[in-house]
mmCIF file of C-alpha atoms in Angstrom:
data_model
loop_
_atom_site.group_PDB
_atom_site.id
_atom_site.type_symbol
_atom_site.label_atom_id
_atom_site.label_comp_id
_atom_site.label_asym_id
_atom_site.label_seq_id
_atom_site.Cartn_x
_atom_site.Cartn_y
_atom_site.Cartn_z
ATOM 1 C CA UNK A 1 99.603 -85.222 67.584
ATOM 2 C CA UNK A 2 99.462 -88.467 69.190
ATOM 3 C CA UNK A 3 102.432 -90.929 68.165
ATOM 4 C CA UNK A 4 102.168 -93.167 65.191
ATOM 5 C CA UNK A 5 104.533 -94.211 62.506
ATOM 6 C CA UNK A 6 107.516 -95.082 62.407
ATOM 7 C CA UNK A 7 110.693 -93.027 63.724
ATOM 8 C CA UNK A 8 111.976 -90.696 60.531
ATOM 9 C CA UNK A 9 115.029 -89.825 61.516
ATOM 10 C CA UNK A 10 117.458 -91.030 58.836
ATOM 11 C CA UNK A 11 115.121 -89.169 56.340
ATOM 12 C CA UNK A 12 115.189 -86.230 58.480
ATOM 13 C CA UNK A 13 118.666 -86.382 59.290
ATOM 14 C CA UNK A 14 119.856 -86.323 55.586
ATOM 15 C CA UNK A 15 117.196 -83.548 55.171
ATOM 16 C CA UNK A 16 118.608 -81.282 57.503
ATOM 17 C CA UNK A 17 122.485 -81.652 56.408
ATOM 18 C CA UNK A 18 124.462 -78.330 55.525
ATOM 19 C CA UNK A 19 123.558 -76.478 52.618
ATOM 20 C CA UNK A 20 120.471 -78.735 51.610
ATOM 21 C CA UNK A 21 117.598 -76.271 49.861
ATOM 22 C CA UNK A 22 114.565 -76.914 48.524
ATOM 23 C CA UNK A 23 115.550 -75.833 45.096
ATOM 24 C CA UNK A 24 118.639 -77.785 43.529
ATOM 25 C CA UNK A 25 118.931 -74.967 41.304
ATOM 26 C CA UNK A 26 119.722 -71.883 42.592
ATOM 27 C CA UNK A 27 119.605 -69.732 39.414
ATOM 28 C CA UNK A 28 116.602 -70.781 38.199
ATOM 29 C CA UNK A 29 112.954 -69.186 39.532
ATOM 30 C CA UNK A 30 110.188 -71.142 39.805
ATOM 31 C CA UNK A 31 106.856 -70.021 38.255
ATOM 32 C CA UNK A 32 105.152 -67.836 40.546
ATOM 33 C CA UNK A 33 107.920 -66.642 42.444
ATOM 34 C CA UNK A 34 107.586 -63.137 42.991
ATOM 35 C CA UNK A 35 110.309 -60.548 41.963
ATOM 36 C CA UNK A 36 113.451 -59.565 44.140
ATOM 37 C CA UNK A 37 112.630 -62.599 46.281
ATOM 38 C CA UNK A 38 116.116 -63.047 47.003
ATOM 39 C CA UNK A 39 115.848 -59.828 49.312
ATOM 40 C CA UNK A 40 112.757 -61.519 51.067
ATOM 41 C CA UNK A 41 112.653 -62.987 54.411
ATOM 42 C CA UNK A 42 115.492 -65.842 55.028
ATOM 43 C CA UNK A 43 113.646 -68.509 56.704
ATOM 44 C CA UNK A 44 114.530 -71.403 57.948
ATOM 45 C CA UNK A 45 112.814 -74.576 58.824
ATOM 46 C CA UNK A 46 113.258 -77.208 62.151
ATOM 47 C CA UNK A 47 113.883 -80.263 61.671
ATOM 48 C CA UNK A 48 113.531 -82.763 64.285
ATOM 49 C CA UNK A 49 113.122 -86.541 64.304
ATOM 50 C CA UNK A 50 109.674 -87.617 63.464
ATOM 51 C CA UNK A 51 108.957 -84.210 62.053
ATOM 52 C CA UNK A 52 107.277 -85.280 58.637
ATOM 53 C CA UNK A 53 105.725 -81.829 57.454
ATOM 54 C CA UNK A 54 109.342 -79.687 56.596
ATOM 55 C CA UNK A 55 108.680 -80.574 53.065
ATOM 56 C CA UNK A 56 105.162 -79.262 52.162
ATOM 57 C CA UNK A 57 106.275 -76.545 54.650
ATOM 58 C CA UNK A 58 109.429 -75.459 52.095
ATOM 59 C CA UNK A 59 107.251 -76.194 49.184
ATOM 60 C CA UNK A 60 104.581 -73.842 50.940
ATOM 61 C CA UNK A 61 107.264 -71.061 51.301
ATOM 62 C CA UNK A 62 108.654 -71.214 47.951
ATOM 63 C CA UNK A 63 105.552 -70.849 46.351
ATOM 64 C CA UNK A 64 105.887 -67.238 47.949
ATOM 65 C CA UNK A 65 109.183 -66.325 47.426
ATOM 66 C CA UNK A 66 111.209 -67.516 50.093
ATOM 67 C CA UNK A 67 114.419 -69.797 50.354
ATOM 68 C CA UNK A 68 114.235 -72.201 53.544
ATOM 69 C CA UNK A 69 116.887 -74.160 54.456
ATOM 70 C CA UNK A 70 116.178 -77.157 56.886
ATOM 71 C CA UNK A 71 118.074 -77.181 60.165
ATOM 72 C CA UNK A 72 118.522 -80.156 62.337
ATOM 73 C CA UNK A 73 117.459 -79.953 66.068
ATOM 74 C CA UNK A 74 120.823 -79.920 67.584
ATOM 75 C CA UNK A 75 122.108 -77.024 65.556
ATOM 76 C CA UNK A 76 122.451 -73.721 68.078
ATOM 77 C CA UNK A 77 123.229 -70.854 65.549
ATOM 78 C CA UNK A 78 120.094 -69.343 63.732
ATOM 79 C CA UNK A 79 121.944 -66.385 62.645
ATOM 80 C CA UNK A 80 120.972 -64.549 59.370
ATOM 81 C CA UNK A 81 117.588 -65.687 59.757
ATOM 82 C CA UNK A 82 114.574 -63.639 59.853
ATOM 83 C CA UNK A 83 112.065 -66.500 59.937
ATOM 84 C CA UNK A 84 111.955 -69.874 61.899
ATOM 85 C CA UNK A 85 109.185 -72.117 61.033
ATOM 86 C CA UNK A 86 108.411 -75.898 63.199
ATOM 87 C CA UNK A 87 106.085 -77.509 61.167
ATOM 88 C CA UNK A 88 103.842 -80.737 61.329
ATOM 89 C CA UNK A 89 104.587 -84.477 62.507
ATOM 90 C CA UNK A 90 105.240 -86.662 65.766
ATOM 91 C CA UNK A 91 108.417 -85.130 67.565
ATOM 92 C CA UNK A 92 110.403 -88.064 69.085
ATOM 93 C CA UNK A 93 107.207 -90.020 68.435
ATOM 94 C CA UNK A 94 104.956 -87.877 70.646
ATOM 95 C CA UNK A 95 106.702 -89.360 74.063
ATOM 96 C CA UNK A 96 105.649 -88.337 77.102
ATOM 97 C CA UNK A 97 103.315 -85.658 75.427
ATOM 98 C CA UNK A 98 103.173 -84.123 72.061
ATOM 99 C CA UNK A 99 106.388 -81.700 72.122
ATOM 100 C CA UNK A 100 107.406 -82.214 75.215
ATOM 101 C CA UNK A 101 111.018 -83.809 74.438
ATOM 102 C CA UNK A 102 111.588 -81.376 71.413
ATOM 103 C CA UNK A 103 111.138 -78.563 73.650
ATOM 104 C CA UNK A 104 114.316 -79.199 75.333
ATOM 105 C CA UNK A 105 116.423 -79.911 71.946
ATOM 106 C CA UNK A 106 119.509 -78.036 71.654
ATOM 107 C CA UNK A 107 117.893 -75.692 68.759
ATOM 108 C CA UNK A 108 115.380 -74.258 71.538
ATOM 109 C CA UNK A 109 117.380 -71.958 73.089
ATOM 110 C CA UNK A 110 118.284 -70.460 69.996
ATOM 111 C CA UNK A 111 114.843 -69.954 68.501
ATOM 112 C CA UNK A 112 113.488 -68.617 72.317
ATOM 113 C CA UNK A 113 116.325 -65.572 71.670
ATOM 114 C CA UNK A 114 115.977 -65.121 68.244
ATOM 115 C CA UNK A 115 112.136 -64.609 69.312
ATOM 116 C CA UNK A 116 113.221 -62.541 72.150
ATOM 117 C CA UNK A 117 115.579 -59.929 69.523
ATOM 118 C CA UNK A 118 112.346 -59.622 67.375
ATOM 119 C CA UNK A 119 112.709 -62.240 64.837
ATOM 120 C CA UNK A 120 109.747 -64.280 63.888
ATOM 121 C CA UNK A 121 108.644 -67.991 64.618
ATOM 122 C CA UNK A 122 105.703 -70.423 63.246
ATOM 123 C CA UNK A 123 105.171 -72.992 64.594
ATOM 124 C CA UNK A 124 101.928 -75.516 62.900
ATOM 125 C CA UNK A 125 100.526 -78.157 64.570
ATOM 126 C CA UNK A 126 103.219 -80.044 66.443
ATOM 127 C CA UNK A 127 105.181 -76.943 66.016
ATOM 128 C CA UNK A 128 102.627 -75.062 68.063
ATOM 129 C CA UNK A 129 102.759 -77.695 70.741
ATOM 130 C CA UNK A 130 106.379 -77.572 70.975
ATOM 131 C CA UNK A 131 106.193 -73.910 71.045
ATOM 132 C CA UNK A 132 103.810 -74.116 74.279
ATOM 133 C CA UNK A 133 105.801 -76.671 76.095
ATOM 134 C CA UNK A 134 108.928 -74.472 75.480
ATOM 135 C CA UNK A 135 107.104 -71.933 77.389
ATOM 136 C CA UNK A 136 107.112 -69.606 73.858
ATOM 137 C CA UNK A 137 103.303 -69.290 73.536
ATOM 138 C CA UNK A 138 100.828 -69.992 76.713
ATOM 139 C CA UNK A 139 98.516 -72.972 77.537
ATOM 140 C CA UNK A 140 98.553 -76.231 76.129
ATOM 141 C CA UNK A 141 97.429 -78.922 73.598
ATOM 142 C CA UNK A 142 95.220 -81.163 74.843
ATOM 143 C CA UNK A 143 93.509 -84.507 73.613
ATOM 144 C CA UNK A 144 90.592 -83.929 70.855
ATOM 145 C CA UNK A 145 87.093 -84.162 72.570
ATOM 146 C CA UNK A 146 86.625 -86.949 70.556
ATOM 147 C CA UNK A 147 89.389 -88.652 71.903
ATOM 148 C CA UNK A 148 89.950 -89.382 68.218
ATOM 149 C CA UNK A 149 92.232 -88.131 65.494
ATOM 150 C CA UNK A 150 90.693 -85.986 63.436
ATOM 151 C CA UNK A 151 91.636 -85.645 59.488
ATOM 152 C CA UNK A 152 89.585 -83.118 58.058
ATOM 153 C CA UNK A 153 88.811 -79.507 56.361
ATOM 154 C CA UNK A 154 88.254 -76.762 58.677
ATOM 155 C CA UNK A 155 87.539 -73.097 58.588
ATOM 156 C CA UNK A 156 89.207 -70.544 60.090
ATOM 157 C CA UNK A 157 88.398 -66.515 60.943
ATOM 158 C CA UNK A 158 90.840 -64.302 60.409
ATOM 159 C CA UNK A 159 90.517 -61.993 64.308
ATOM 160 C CA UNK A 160 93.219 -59.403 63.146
ATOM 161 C CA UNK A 161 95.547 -58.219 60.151
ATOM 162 C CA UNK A 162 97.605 -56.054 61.395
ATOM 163 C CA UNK A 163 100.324 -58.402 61.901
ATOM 164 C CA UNK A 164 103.333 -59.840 59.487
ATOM 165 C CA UNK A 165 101.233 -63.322 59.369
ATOM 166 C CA UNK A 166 98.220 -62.017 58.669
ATOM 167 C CA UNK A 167 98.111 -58.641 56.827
ATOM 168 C CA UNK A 168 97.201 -59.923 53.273
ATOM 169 C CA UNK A 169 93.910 -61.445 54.625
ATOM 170 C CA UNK A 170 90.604 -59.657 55.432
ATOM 171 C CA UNK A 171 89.718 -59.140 59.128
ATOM 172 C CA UNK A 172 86.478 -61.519 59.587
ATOM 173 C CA UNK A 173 86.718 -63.665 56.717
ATOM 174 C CA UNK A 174 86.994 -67.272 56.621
ATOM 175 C CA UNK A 175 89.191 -69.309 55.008
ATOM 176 C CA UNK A 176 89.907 -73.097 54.715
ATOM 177 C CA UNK A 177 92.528 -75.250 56.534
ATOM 178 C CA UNK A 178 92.981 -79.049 56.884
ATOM 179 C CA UNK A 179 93.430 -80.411 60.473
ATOM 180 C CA UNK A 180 95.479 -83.329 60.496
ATOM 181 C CA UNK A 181 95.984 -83.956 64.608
ATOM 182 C CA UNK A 182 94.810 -85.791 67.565
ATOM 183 C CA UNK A 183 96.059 -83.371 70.353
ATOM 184 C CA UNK A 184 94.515 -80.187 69.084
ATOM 185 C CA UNK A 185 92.287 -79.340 71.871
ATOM 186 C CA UNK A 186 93.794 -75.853 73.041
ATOM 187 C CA UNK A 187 93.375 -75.337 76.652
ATOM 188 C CA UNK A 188 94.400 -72.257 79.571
ATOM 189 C CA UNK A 189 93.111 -71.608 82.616
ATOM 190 C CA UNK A 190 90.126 -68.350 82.539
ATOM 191 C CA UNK A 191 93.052 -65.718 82.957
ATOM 192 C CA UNK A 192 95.170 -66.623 80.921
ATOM 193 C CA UNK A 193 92.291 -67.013 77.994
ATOM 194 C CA UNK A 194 91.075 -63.789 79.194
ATOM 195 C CA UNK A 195 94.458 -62.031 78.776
ATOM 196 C CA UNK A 196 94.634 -63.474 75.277
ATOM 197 C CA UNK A 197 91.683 -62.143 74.221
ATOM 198 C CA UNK A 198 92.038 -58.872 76.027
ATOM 199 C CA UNK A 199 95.467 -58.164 74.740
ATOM 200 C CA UNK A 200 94.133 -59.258 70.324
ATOM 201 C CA UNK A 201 96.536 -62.350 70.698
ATOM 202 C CA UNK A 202 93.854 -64.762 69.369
ATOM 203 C CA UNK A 203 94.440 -64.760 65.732
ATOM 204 C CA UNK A 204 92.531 -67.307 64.012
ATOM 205 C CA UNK A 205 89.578 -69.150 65.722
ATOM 206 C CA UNK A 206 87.619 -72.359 64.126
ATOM 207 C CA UNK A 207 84.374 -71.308 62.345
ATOM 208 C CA UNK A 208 81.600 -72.210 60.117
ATOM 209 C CA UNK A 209 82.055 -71.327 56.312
ATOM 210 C CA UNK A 210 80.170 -67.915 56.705
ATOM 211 C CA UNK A 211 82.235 -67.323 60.188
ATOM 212 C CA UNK A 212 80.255 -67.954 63.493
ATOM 213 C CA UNK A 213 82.172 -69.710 65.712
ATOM 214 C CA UNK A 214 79.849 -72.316 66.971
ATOM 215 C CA UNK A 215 81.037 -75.627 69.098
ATOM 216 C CA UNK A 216 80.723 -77.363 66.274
ATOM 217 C CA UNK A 217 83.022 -75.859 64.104
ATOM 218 C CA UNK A 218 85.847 -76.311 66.885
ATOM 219 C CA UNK A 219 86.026 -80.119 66.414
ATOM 220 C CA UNK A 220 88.311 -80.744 68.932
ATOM 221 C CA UNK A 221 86.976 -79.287 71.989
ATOM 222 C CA UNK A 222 89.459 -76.041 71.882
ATOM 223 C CA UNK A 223 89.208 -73.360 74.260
ATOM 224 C CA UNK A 224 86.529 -70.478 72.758
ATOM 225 C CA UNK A 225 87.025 -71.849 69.654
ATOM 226 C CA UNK A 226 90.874 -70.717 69.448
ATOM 227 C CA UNK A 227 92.957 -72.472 66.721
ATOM 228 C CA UNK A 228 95.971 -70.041 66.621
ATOM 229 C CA UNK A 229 97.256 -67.048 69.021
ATOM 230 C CA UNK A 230 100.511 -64.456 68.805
ATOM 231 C CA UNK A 231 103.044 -64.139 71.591
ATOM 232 C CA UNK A 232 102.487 -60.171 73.110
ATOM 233 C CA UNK A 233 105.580 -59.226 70.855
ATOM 234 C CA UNK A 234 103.254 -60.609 67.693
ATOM 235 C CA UNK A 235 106.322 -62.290 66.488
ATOM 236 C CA UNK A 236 105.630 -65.228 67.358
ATOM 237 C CA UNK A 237 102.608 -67.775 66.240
ATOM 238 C CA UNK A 238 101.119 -71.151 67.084
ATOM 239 C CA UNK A 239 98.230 -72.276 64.830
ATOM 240 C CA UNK A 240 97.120 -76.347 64.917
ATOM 241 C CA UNK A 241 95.724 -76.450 61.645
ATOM 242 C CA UNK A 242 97.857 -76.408 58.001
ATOM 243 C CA UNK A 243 97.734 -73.664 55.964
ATOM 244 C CA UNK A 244 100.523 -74.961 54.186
ATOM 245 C CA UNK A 245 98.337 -77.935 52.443
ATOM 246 C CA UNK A 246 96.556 -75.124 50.513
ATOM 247 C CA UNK A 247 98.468 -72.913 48.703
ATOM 248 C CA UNK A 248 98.712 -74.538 45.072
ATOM 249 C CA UNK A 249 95.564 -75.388 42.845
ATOM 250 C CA UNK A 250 96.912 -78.652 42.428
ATOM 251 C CA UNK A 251 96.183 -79.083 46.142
ATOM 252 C CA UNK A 252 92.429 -78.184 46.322
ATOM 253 C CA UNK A 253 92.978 -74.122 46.849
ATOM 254 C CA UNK A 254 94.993 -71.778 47.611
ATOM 255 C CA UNK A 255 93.239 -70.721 51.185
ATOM 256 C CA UNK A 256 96.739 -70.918 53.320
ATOM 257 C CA UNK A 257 98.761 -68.982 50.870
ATOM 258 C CA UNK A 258 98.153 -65.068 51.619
ATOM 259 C CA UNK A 259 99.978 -66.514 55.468
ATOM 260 C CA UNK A 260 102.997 -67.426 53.530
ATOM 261 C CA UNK A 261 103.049 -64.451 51.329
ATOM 262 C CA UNK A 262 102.932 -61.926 53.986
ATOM 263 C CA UNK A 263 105.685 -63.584 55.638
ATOM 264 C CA UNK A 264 107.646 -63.691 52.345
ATOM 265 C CA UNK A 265 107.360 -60.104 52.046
ATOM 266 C CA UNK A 266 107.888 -59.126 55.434
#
């Protein structure tokens, strides 16, 4: 995303301190949440400063079972965690480029083994840009087309199910997604997009409602249409676009939440 706002980092700081979860009370279970989620994945969620999307990200993954707990950018032991998810916002205010000082934050090294022993990572829209400048997923996030920030529904098509992201949707079918970002232009060189799409790691790709994937429907410019790809391991996933803003009725639909429910039962 490109930088606006102001800096969030006493929010974000008392966020992330020890012990914070999303649910004050630990014995109770929410409507909806599905049985023995306590043995579900234990996810946890990156918090860095300027990072303004860990909340409807924990809200997301609660809805499905899980129990995040927020971690601040400086913390170096992920352990017990199956699941580390870098949501939406403006890292460090976007500086220099969109991820490119969060990619260097003390937590990185820690998430790029944990990735590397098999656990997963999500990263959504700023999260995916910090995952490409930390060298976790290939190319980068470039400027929209439009040169302009675009706030908007999307579709995307689902390319494969066979992985823990995306094995409670249907291969081919659409589904909707809000992009809220003004770098979400994906770009790689011709190798590198060919490897991608040789080796199934392009997951979702922007689409019309009944799934063609015209120019149109990639409103930022991206790369043959890509909006999210795996890391060869398929552990690992970069998507620009929210599925987290859809997963309640209250929000409009529940489009984003069979994502968060595989993950919960992974």
């Amino acid at each position: 995303m490109t930088a606006m706002g102001r800096n969030r980092l006493p929010r974000a700081r008392r966020l992330a301190r020890p012990g914070w979860r999303t649910s004050r009370k630990r014995g109770k279970k929410r409507r909806g949440t599905p049985p023995n989620a306590e043995a579900r994945m234990k996810t946890g969620i990156v918090v860095f400063p300027g990072i303004n999307r860990e909340r409807d990200m924990a809200i997301a993954l609660e809805r499905s079972g899980a129990r995040p707990r927020m971690i601040w950018h400086k913390e170096t032991d992920l352990a017990g965690l199956d699941l580390i998810v870098i949501p939406g916002g403006f890292s460090f205010g976007d500086y220099l480029r969109c991820g490119a000082m969060a990619a260097h934050s003390p937590v990185m090294p820690a998430i790029r083994a944990h990735a590397e022993r098999g656990g997963y990572v999500l990263g959504v829209c700023n999260g995916f840009q910090i995952l490409t400048e930390a060298g976790l997923l290939p190319g980068a996030l470039l400027r929209n087309a439009t040169l302009r920030f675009i706030a908007r529904d999307c579709h995307l098509r689902v390319e494969r199910t066979d992985t823990a992201f995306t094995v409670q949707f249907q291969h081919g079918e659409t589904f909707r997604a809000v992009m809220a970002h003004g770098d979400g232009n994906y770009f790689a060189d011709d190798a590198t997009l060919d490897r991608l799409e040789g080796d199934g790691l392009v997951v979702f790709r922007y689409a019309t409602p009944s799934g063609e994937t015209t120019p149109e429907a990639a409103r930022n410019g991206a790369a043959r249409n890509i909006a999210g790809i795996l890391s060869p391991n398929l552990r690992v996933l970069g998507l620009m676009p929210h599925p987290e803003d859809l997963v309640d009725p209250l929000m409009g639909g529940t489009d984003g939440k069979p994502l968060f429910d595989a993950l919960a039962a992974a």
